[in-house]
Amino acid sequence: KSFPVTMAEANARFLTSNDCQNVHAYCVEMTWEALAWTHLGLPAIALVVLGLLFIPLHGCWLQIHSSAFAQLVRDFVGTADDATVKRPCLTSTCFVCQLVGSAAHTCIWIARSYSHTVTEETFYLEMVLCYFFLLHYIILAFKSEFGVQYPWTLPAIIDVITIVPVISWTAPIQQVPWLSFSYLRVVRVLIAFTRMQKSGLLRNFSELSVAAVLAAIKTVTLVVVLACTVMILEILGDPPSLQEEFVTTEMGQISFAQMVYWIFTTISTVGYGDFSPTTLLSRLFIIMAILVGVSFFSSEIGNIVELKNLENSGRGHYKPIGKADHVVVIGGGVANCSHTLSTFLKELFMPEHKDQWPCCSLMSMSEVTPMVTDLLKRLPKQARKRANYFVGNPLADHDLDRLRVSEASLVVILADMQALDRDQEDESNILRAMALKQYCPGLNLRLMLLRPQNLQYAVNVGLRSKWCFSAFELKSSLMALSCRCYGLSTLIANLLLSVDYDSREIIEGEWWDEYQWGLGMEIYGFCVPQRFAGKSFADFTGEMLKLDITPVALQIEGRIILNPADYIVQARQVVFAFAHDVGAVNDGMEAAVDWKPIFKLNQKLAKDVARSSLRTANLSVESASEPASPTGGRAQAPAAGPAGGSKGGAPVLPWMIKTSSEAPAEKGAKEAKRKSAGPKALKLVNKVEKGVVRAFEETARQIAAAGGHYLLILLGDNLWQQALAFTEALRCDYIPATTPIIVFCSSAPSEDVRNLIFEAHEEVSFIVGNSRIAMDLDRAGITAARCVVMLSSSNGGDPRMVDGAGVITMCTMEKLFRERSLEVPIILELQQEDSIKLIAQRGSMADADLGSATSSAMGDPRDPRKGTFNLQPRFASGNIFNTNCLGSLLADAFYTPGIIELFEALTFGEACGQKSFPWQIYLPEEMVGKSYSALSSWLLSNRQALPVGLYRGNLVLSCPPQTTKLFHDDRVFVLGSAAFGLHCKEKGILVETAMLAVADEPIELSKLLEAVGTESGKGPTPPDLPLPGTVEGDASPSAATKHEEMEV
């Protein structure tokens, strides 16, 4: 209705009531009763309906998650956790239109607040805008994958409140009220601009300009929302249920609510002046109230600001979220924000484990850095609330109290893989572990060290050996196994690196779908169901394989044993298996039995037996190639107690005592003799040293000429401990044949290294050269090698430069292979996953464009394989390995206790007391054309061996479906006994010995070293290596020269 009202009538109405409806004719219909249904009731009903509707929609979306339609939607819309979109044209257009449309909608409301009418033009414009907002709402619902929480997010609520009243209005335009909540669209302007900024749409503008515009939008948003809300509340007045009864005093009409309002404005120093005290007592009291109030506000606001600053700086306290478990991560890897930490957090907060996500606290003595902030921001949205960074000292009890470490489910001490001084890094982490053990002896602790030689310190100070592992030892041993079973590193890494199989990238190509099936495989634990009690492990495995579950290990007397085929399983015994999803595991397990407490109890009752492994290495193995520790050299091992025990209850083996006491003394005596010798004697020593190097290089040339050897290329000067681990892994007793090894290095190893690696092992030698020069590689017999492995280390430098050197070496080798039409497997270690962008995308060694890393070989820049590490063809073929997967191993230790021990059992095998080992065999002729299920049954029944994957078409297929058809060129990854490996060798199907080129006569290094490597100086001299001190042509050295040699 609209009728004229004179100023006198308006003033009269205002005097009788403060309601705006009694003053303005255009506000007559603006009451709570008139607007409640249209602007509050209908939106509330719509919100409830949408919240219920999204529950089945989310379930339906999960059903079609892997379909081509869902993949197409993700290409254009993306996902909620990823701001980047493969094809951003649609989302970019929508956000720009959202920003402009919401701004226009807000301006329409402001204009109506002056005209107090709804015109036909603005009504239809508003209708068109609301239909676009509805379309954008649906697009964002697809982006959120119809998550049940989406209807209750702030942008979705604003959309419903502003869209529903407009599109539901059926009355004539003249009856449409101008008052609404459409001014809230200004919040969508701010959100749209923020989304545009995150998506990279504004990357062409300067950061200062974007920041200035964002600040302006935030200011306008705040002002508009507050101003318009107050205006609406003043126009509508108080609802009848909130009408106040006032008391008339000299101060005016007052009530409890009025006095609360007045006191708050007074003590906060705002002071509107609409009320003031009139009595003497109230004035005296308000003086005290102002003094107390100002002090209170200043103090409390200061405390709040200080607490907020403490939390932002990482000095606050840990606050649990519900009943979620707590994981604490400390160590050098946290302080330097290593790539291993990034992999750890990514694995810990994988979407498939969302229901079990813990709270994760990172603690370091370093301040919060932009790298840490960026790392936490890259986590999924819901995970960001659970991951926090704290500044503190792990050695201080009060800092451990702040994090409530005693209540943590898992404490991880993460080493920095790029540390400059690795001994110092390990010693610092051992010290942290000691402090944690003293603080809370019952902690579930995992200590990651770098060097295997430093594991003895952890054992000697009382840490249990099962708590500790060496990253370099695991890596080197795994790469050695990959020489025998090419692609094994990829198979194991895919089991550790979880992926969301349902949201996988669709890649066209032969066998890629099967490869991605393997990406979805994970390691699960469960208890043996009662119905299988009394059966052998082989029979139990056969039944589980029918469910696409591959049991690989059993916990026996607290230890994890691989494929105990003859063992009779018992009910509720813990099994570790490879499975595609937890649903499949639930079908084959005792659902009512929680296996984790059973596993931990068995492990706790078992004796802590330190495995016999590469830790027997002399501490000085890298002393010649590594700088001394800043603390004055390597710290000596703590004094050991009687052999076989220590104060902490962990065993101290005899070799631990020897390496910590005898080796430094022997080394010091040798150094003293060298320093006391004269210049002539030192010159003679250098000649002898050069002669020894030439002898080893001659041995390497003989190995290269014979062919069939492994070539280990060291892309650094401090990798000898890893070279020792690599060599030891290939010299285990269970291996049926000894394959020669050539180590290619940039500088000659020291005497200690030669003693430990080259003189202690049969048919192992080295050659010095430049790995980027094809001629030097040719001297090492690269074209006749069975496999080439490149180990690298950044050693505190830029890991990308180290990776670049490896890529250049790989390109050099592959160019040489192409020229000679050869196919030699190569395994390259990368320090960073991002370095895959430097490498060509092709995975076949025979491809013509393999050796180039130029853009022409990179393929389609939108190819998902270009930026995703585990989808890179080189990685999928076993051509690349990255140690960051060890971060995933530590994260998986939270969800699957015992996974580290299982990984060690697979990698170290014999050193862990295992009886089954990894093998790679050619597919037997009788299995060609049959199913993978038939192969599994045949191997289990005939040889008690367990297949765990296939190598097909340059792709590693981890535990393929049982219905997979087998082809002639397939290679099979098998867990079997030493007798199985020997049988396969005799049958000619063992890959590591098939077509192995062996020299006619074994190479005897001792004959080449008799004259130059013995202390006595006795023995014959090789014809091409004159004894130091002789003149060419003179067959017998002088007596004086012989005497000098004896002294040396």
XYZ file of C-alpha atoms in Angstrom, residues 469-471 473-479 481 488-489 491-496 523 553 560 562 576 578 881 883 885-886 889 898-909 912 918:
44
model
C 66.182 -47.668 11.249
C 68.689 -46.183 8.820
C 67.257 -44.376 5.810
C 70.709 -48.476 4.576
C 67.114 -49.118 3.552
C 67.506 -47.117 0.364
C 70.789 -48.688 -0.719
C 69.633 -52.236 0.031
C 66.372 -51.684 -1.825
C 68.180 -50.376 -4.887
C 67.478 -55.687 -4.688
C 60.954 -53.896 -7.082
C 61.635 -50.361 -5.795
C 56.436 -52.030 -6.349
C 57.343 -51.322 -2.714
C 57.069 -47.546 -3.117
C 53.572 -47.903 -4.580
C 52.550 -49.904 -1.524
C 53.804 -47.078 0.710
C 49.565 -52.815 3.367
C 53.821 -62.102 6.377
C 57.413 -60.644 11.317
C 57.726 -63.453 5.295
C 50.108 -58.500 7.002
C 48.548 -56.386 0.322
C 63.519 -43.972 -7.095
C 63.822 -41.643 -0.788
C 58.785 -42.498 0.238
C 60.418 -43.186 3.617
C 56.681 -45.332 5.614
C 54.771 -53.061 12.181
C 55.037 -51.758 8.638
C 58.637 -50.617 9.214
C 59.601 -54.087 10.405
C 57.854 -55.570 7.359
C 59.744 -53.196 5.077
C 63.038 -54.205 6.702
C 62.158 -57.887 6.325
C 61.539 -57.393 2.598
C 64.700 -55.350 2.138
C 67.265 -57.014 4.417
C 65.938 -60.557 4.257
C 66.509 -60.261 9.651
C 62.234 -61.433 -3.233
